[in-house]
C-alpha cells in the first residue's frame, strides 16, 4: 500500500512529470488487472525499454513447485488433496480446487503472499535506485 500511496501522491502533484524523485530507493510500479487485460503486454513493453520487471506469478510458481520450501510444506498441510505425488502443488489444483473454492483460494494466497512479497522486496532492493 505504501508504494501505491507514493505513486498516487506523485501523480496528484501539479507538475508530476517534472517532479524530482529521490533515487535512494527504487520506484515501483505494479501492473494489475484481470485475465486478458494487457499486463503481460505492458510488462514486455517496459522490459523492451530496459525497465527491470518481475512477475509475482512466476515467484509464486517457483515457491509452490519447490517441495522443500516452507510455504509448500504449509500448503501440503492445509491442502493435502492439492499436492502432486512428488510433494509439489499440483498444477491442476488451481482449476479443480482453488478456482472453485474462494476460501481455499484466499488461504493459498495467504500462505504464499509473505514469501512472494519477501522475494519481490529482495529483488527490488538489489536494483538500487532504478525503476521497477
JSON list of C-alpha atoms in Angstrom, two decimals:
[
{"chain": "A", "resi": 1, "resn": "UNK", "atom": "CA", "xyz": [0.00, 0.00, 0.00]},
{"chain": "A", "resi": 2, "resn": "UNK", "atom": "CA", "xyz": [2.85, 2.40, 0.76]},
{"chain": "A", "resi": 3, "resn": "UNK", "atom": "CA", "xyz": [4.08, 2.08, -2.82]},
{"chain": "A", "resi": 4, "resn": "UNK", "atom": "CA", "xyz": [0.65, 2.89, -4.24]},
{"chain": "A", "resi": 5, "resn": "UNK", "atom": "CA", "xyz": [0.34, 5.85, -1.90]},
{"chain": "A", "resi": 6, "resn": "UNK", "atom": "CA", "xyz": [3.74, 7.14, -3.05]},
{"chain": "A", "resi": 7, "resn": "UNK", "atom": "CA", "xyz": [2.74, 6.82, -6.70]},
{"chain": "A", "resi": 8, "resn": "UNK", "atom": "CA", "xyz": [-0.67, 8.38, -6.12]},
{"chain": "A", "resi": 9, "resn": "UNK", "atom": "CA", "xyz": [0.89, 11.30, -4.28]},
{"chain": "A", "resi": 10, "resn": "UNK", "atom": "CA", "xyz": [3.37, 11.78, -7.10]},
{"chain": "A", "resi": 11, "resn": "UNK", "atom": "CA", "xyz": [0.68, 11.71, -9.79]},
{"chain": "A", "resi": 12, "resn": "UNK", "atom": "CA", "xyz": [-1.54, 14.10, -7.83]},
{"chain": "A", "resi": 13, "resn": "UNK", "atom": "CA", "xyz": [1.18, 16.75, -7.71]},
{"chain": "A", "resi": 14, "resn": "UNK", "atom": "CA", "xyz": [0.54, 19.63, -10.16]},
{"chain": "A", "resi": 15, "resn": "UNK", "atom": "CA", "xyz": [3.76, 19.10, -12.15]},
{"chain": "A", "resi": 16, "resn": "UNK", "atom": "CA", "xyz": [4.27, 15.40, -11.56]},
{"chain": "A", "resi": 17, "resn": "UNK", "atom": "CA", "xyz": [6.02, 14.86, -14.89]},
{"chain": "A", "resi": 18, "resn": "UNK", "atom": "CA", "xyz": [8.83, 17.22, -13.83]},
{"chain": "A", "resi": 19, "resn": "UNK", "atom": "CA", "xyz": [8.84, 16.49, -10.10]},
{"chain": "A", "resi": 20, "resn": "UNK", "atom": "CA", "xyz": [12.20, 15.34, -8.82]},
{"chain": "A", "resi": 21, "resn": "UNK", "atom": "CA", "xyz": [12.08, 11.99, -7.02]},
{"chain": "A", "resi": 22, "resn": "UNK", "atom": "CA", "xyz": [14.78, 10.74, -4.69]},
{"chain": "A", "resi": 23, "resn": "UNK", "atom": "CA", "xyz": [16.88, 7.96, -6.16]},
{"chain": "A", "resi": 24, "resn": "UNK", "atom": "CA", "xyz": [17.52, 6.47, -2.70]},
{"chain": "A", "resi": 25, "resn": "UNK", "atom": "CA", "xyz": [15.13, 3.61, -3.33]},
{"chain": "A", "resi": 26, "resn": "UNK", "atom": "CA", "xyz": [13.62, 2.04, -6.44]},
{"chain": "A", "resi": 27, "resn": "UNK", "atom": "CA", "xyz": [10.36, 3.41, -7.78]},
{"chain": "A", "resi": 28, "resn": "UNK", "atom": "CA", "xyz": [7.92, 0.55, -8.05]},
{"chain": "A", "resi": 29, "resn": "UNK", "atom": "CA", "xyz": [5.02, 0.43, -10.45]},
{"chain": "A", "resi": 30, "resn": "UNK", "atom": "CA", "xyz": [2.66, -2.52, -10.13]},
{"chain": "A", "resi": 31, "resn": "UNK", "atom": "CA", "xyz": [0.64, -3.82, -13.06]},
{"chain": "A", "resi": 32, "resn": "UNK", "atom": "CA", "xyz": [-2.63, -5.41, -12.06]},
{"chain": "A", "resi": 33, "resn": "UNK", "atom": "CA", "xyz": [-5.79, -6.42, -13.83]},
{"chain": "A", "resi": 34, "resn": "UNK", "atom": "CA", "xyz": [-7.93, -9.31, -14.83]},
{"chain": "A", "resi": 35, "resn": "UNK", "atom": "CA", "xyz": [-7.18, -12.06, -17.30]},
{"chain": "A", "resi": 36, "resn": "UNK", "atom": "CA", "xyz": [-6.54, -10.65, -20.76]},
{"chain": "A", "resi": 37, "resn": "UNK", "atom": "CA", "xyz": [-6.26, -7.05, -19.55]},
{"chain": "A", "resi": 38, "resn": "UNK", "atom": "CA", "xyz": [-2.79, -6.48, -21.03]},
{"chain": "A", "resi": 39, "resn": "UNK", "atom": "CA", "xyz": [-0.49, -6.91, -18.03]},
{"chain": "A", "resi": 40, "resn": "UNK", "atom": "CA", "xyz": [1.96, -9.11, -19.92]},
{"chain": "A", "resi": 41, "resn": "UNK", "atom": "CA", "xyz": [1.91, -6.78, -22.94]},
{"chain": "A", "resi": 42, "resn": "UNK", "atom": "CA", "xyz": [2.78, -3.79, -20.77]},
{"chain": "A", "resi": 43, "resn": "UNK", "atom": "CA", "xyz": [5.46, -5.76, -18.90]},
{"chain": "A", "resi": 44, "resn": "UNK", "atom": "CA", "xyz": [7.08, -6.73, -22.23]},
{"chain": "A", "resi": 45, "resn": "UNK", "atom": "CA", "xyz": [6.97, -3.09, -23.36]},
{"chain": "A", "resi": 46, "resn": "UNK", "atom": "CA", "xyz": [8.63, -1.96, -20.13]},
{"chain": "A", "resi": 47, "resn": "UNK", "atom": "CA", "xyz": [11.26, -4.70, -20.49]},
{"chain": "A", "resi": 48, "resn": "UNK", "atom": "CA", "xyz": [11.98, -3.58, -24.07]},
{"chain": "A", "resi": 49, "resn": "UNK", "atom": "CA", "xyz": [12.59, -0.09, -22.68]},
{"chain": "A", "resi": 50, "resn": "UNK", "atom": "CA", "xyz": [15.12, -1.54, -20.23]},
{"chain": "A", "resi": 51, "resn": "UNK", "atom": "CA", "xyz": [12.89, -1.30, -17.16]},
{"chain": "A", "resi": 52, "resn": "UNK", "atom": "CA", "xyz": [13.53, -4.27, -14.86]},
{"chain": "A", "resi": 53, "resn": "UNK", "atom": "CA", "xyz": [10.36, -6.32, -14.42]},
{"chain": "A", "resi": 54, "resn": "UNK", "atom": "CA", "xyz": [9.43, -9.09, -12.04]},
{"chain": "A", "resi": 55, "resn": "UNK", "atom": "CA", "xyz": [6.44, -11.40, -12.25]},
{"chain": "A", "resi": 56, "resn": "UNK", "atom": "CA", "xyz": [4.78, -12.23, -8.92]},
{"chain": "A", "resi": 57, "resn": "UNK", "atom": "CA", "xyz": [3.05, -15.23, -10.50]},
{"chain": "A", "resi": 58, "resn": "UNK", "atom": "CA", "xyz": [6.44, -16.63, -11.54]},
{"chain": "A", "resi": 59, "resn": "UNK", "atom": "CA", "xyz": [7.75, -16.13, -7.99]},
{"chain": "A", "resi": 60, "resn": "UNK", "atom": "CA", "xyz": [4.71, -17.92, -6.53]},
{"chain": "A", "resi": 61, "resn": "UNK", "atom": "CA", "xyz": [5.13, -20.75, -9.05]},
{"chain": "A", "resi": 62, "resn": "UNK", "atom": "CA", "xyz": [8.80, -21.18, -8.13]},
{"chain": "A", "resi": 63, "resn": "UNK", "atom": "CA", "xyz": [7.82, -21.34, -4.47]},
{"chain": "A", "resi": 64, "resn": "UNK", "atom": "CA", "xyz": [4.95, -23.83, -4.72]},
{"chain": "A", "resi": 65, "resn": "UNK", "atom": "CA", "xyz": [6.91, -26.03, -7.10]},
{"chain": "A", "resi": 66, "resn": "UNK", "atom": "CA", "xyz": [9.81, -26.29, -4.63]},
{"chain": "A", "resi": 67, "resn": "UNK", "atom": "CA", "xyz": [8.81, -29.17, -2.35]},
{"chain": "A", "resi": 68, "resn": "UNK", "atom": "CA", "xyz": [11.41, -28.13, 0.24]},
{"chain": "A", "resi": 69, "resn": "UNK", "atom": "CA", "xyz": [10.12, -24.56, 0.56]},
{"chain": "A", "resi": 70, "resn": "UNK", "atom": "CA", "xyz": [8.40, -23.81, 3.88]},
{"chain": "A", "resi": 71, "resn": "UNK", "atom": "CA", "xyz": [5.37, -22.38, 2.07]},
{"chain": "A", "resi": 72, "resn": "UNK", "atom": "CA", "xyz": [4.95, -25.57, 0.05]},
{"chain": "A", "resi": 73, "resn": "UNK", "atom": "CA", "xyz": [5.09, -27.62, 3.22]},
{"chain": "A", "resi": 74, "resn": "UNK", "atom": "CA", "xyz": [2.42, -25.37, 4.79]},
{"chain": "A", "resi": 75, "resn": "UNK", "atom": "CA", "xyz": [0.27, -25.74, 1.66]},
{"chain": "A", "resi": 76, "resn": "UNK", "atom": "CA", "xyz": [0.66, -29.52, 1.88]},
{"chain": "A", "resi": 77, "resn": "UNK", "atom": "CA", "xyz": [-0.61, -29.47, 5.46]},
{"chain": "A", "resi": 78, "resn": "UNK", "atom": "CA", "xyz": [-3.58, -27.24, 4.60]},
{"chain": "A", "resi": 79, "resn": "UNK", "atom": "CA", "xyz": [-4.45, -28.88, 1.26]},
{"chain": "A", "resi": 80, "resn": "UNK", "atom": "CA", "xyz": [-3.04, -32.42, 1.03]},
{"chain": "A", "resi": 81, "resn": "UNK", "atom": "CA", "xyz": [-5.53, -33.16, -1.76]},
{"chain": "A", "resi": 82, "resn": "UNK", "atom": "CA", "xyz": [-3.91, -30.44, -3.90]},
{"chain": "A", "resi": 83, "resn": "UNK", "atom": "CA", "xyz": [-0.42, -31.90, -3.83]},
{"chain": "A", "resi": 84, "resn": "UNK", "atom": "CA", "xyz": [1.22, -33.96, -6.55]},
{"chain": "A", "resi": 85, "resn": "UNK", "atom": "CA", "xyz": [2.85, -37.26, -5.56]},
{"chain": "A", "resi": 86, "resn": "UNK", "atom": "CA", "xyz": [6.29, -35.60, -5.73]},
{"chain": "A", "resi": 87, "resn": "UNK", "atom": "CA", "xyz": [5.35, -33.08, -2.99]},
{"chain": "A", "resi": 88, "resn": "UNK", "atom": "CA", "xyz": [4.75, -30.07, -5.21]},
{"chain": "A", "resi": 89, "resn": "UNK", "atom": "CA", "xyz": [1.46, -28.24, -5.61]},
{"chain": "A", "resi": 90, "resn": "UNK", "atom": "CA", "xyz": [-0.39, -29.98, -8.45]},
{"chain": "A", "resi": 91, "resn": "UNK", "atom": "CA", "xyz": [-0.87, -27.53, -11.31]},
{"chain": "A", "resi": 92, "resn": "UNK", "atom": "CA", "xyz": [-4.37, -28.90, -11.96]},
{"chain": "A", "resi": 93, "resn": "UNK", "atom": "CA", "xyz": [-5.42, -27.98, -8.42]},
{"chain": "A", "resi": 94, "resn": "UNK", "atom": "CA", "xyz": [-5.81, -24.36, -9.49]},
{"chain": "A", "resi": 95, "resn": "UNK", "atom": "CA", "xyz": [-8.60, -25.39, -11.82]},
{"chain": "A", "resi": 96, "resn": "UNK", "atom": "CA", "xyz": [-10.14, -28.13, -9.67]},
{"chain": "A", "resi": 97, "resn": "UNK", "atom": "CA", "xyz": [-9.87, -26.61, -6.18]},
{"chain": "A", "resi": 98, "resn": "UNK", "atom": "CA", "xyz": [-8.67, -23.03, -5.90]},
{"chain": "A", "resi": 99, "resn": "UNK", "atom": "CA", "xyz": [-10.73, -21.57, -8.77]},
{"chain": "A", "resi": 100, "resn": "UNK", "atom": "CA", "xyz": [-13.88, -23.18, -7.38]},
{"chain": "A", "resi": 101, "resn": "UNK", "atom": "CA", "xyz": [-13.40, -22.61, -3.65]},
{"chain": "A", "resi": 102, "resn": "UNK", "atom": "CA", "xyz": [-12.94, -18.96, -2.69]},
{"chain": "A", "resi": 103, "resn": "UNK", "atom": "CA", "xyz": [-11.98, -19.77, 0.89]},
{"chain": "A", "resi": 104, "resn": "UNK", "atom": "CA", "xyz": [-9.30, -22.23, -0.25]},
{"chain": "A", "resi": 105, "resn": "UNK", "atom": "CA", "xyz": [-8.04, -19.67, -2.77]},
{"chain": "A", "resi": 106, "resn": "UNK", "atom": "CA", "xyz": [-7.73, -17.00, -0.07]},
{"chain": "A", "resi": 107, "resn": "UNK", "atom": "CA", "xyz": [-5.91, -19.40, 2.25]},
{"chain": "A", "resi": 108, "resn": "UNK", "atom": "CA", "xyz": [-3.50, -20.41, -0.50]},
{"chain": "A", "resi": 109, "resn": "UNK", "atom": "CA", "xyz": [-2.77, -16.76, -1.22]},
{"chain": "A", "resi": 110, "resn": "UNK", "atom": "CA", "xyz": [-2.26, -16.05, 2.48]},
{"chain": "A", "resi": 111, "resn": "UNK", "atom": "CA", "xyz": [0.31, -18.88, 2.65]},
{"chain": "A", "resi": 112, "resn": "UNK", "atom": "CA", "xyz": [2.19, -17.69, -0.44]},
{"chain": "A", "resi": 113, "resn": "UNK", "atom": "CA", "xyz": [1.90, -13.89, -0.10]},
{"chain": "A", "resi": 114, "resn": "UNK", "atom": "CA", "xyz": [4.56, -13.29, 2.59]},
{"chain": "A", "resi": 115, "resn": "UNK", "atom": "CA", "xyz": [7.11, -15.34, 0.69]},
{"chain": "A", "resi": 116, "resn": "UNK", "atom": "CA", "xyz": [6.30, -13.75, -2.67]},
{"chain": "A", "resi": 117, "resn": "UNK", "atom": "CA", "xyz": [6.49, -10.25, -1.20]},
{"chain": "A", "resi": 118, "resn": "UNK", "atom": "CA", "xyz": [9.78, -11.02, 0.55]},
{"chain": "A", "resi": 119, "resn": "UNK", "atom": "CA", "xyz": [11.33, -12.27, -2.71]},
{"chain": "A", "resi": 120, "resn": "UNK", "atom": "CA", "xyz": [9.99, -9.29, -4.66]},
{"chain": "A", "resi": 121, "resn": "UNK", "atom": "CA", "xyz": [11.38, -6.94, -1.99]},
{"chain": "A", "resi": 122, "resn": "UNK", "atom": "CA", "xyz": [14.79, -8.69, -2.09]},
{"chain": "A", "resi": 123, "resn": "UNK", "atom": "CA", "xyz": [14.88, -8.44, -5.88]},
{"chain": "A", "resi": 124, "resn": "UNK", "atom": "CA", "xyz": [13.79, -4.80, -5.87]},
{"chain": "A", "resi": 125, "resn": "UNK", "atom": "CA", "xyz": [16.33, -3.77, -3.25]},
{"chain": "A", "resi": 126, "resn": "UNK", "atom": "CA", "xyz": [19.04, -5.37, -5.36]},
{"chain": "A", "resi": 127, "resn": "UNK", "atom": "CA", "xyz": [18.30, -2.89, -8.12]},
{"chain": "A", "resi": 128, "resn": "UNK", "atom": "CA", "xyz": [19.43, 0.15, -6.16]},
{"chain": "A", "resi": 129, "resn": "UNK", "atom": "CA", "xyz": [17.89, 3.37, -7.46]},
{"chain": "A", "resi": 130, "resn": "UNK", "atom": "CA", "xyz": [16.31, 2.00, -10.61]},
{"chain": "A", "resi": 131, "resn": "UNK", "atom": "CA", "xyz": [12.67, 1.96, -11.59]},
{"chain": "A", "resi": 132, "resn": "UNK", "atom": "CA", "xyz": [10.82, -1.33, -11.40]}
]
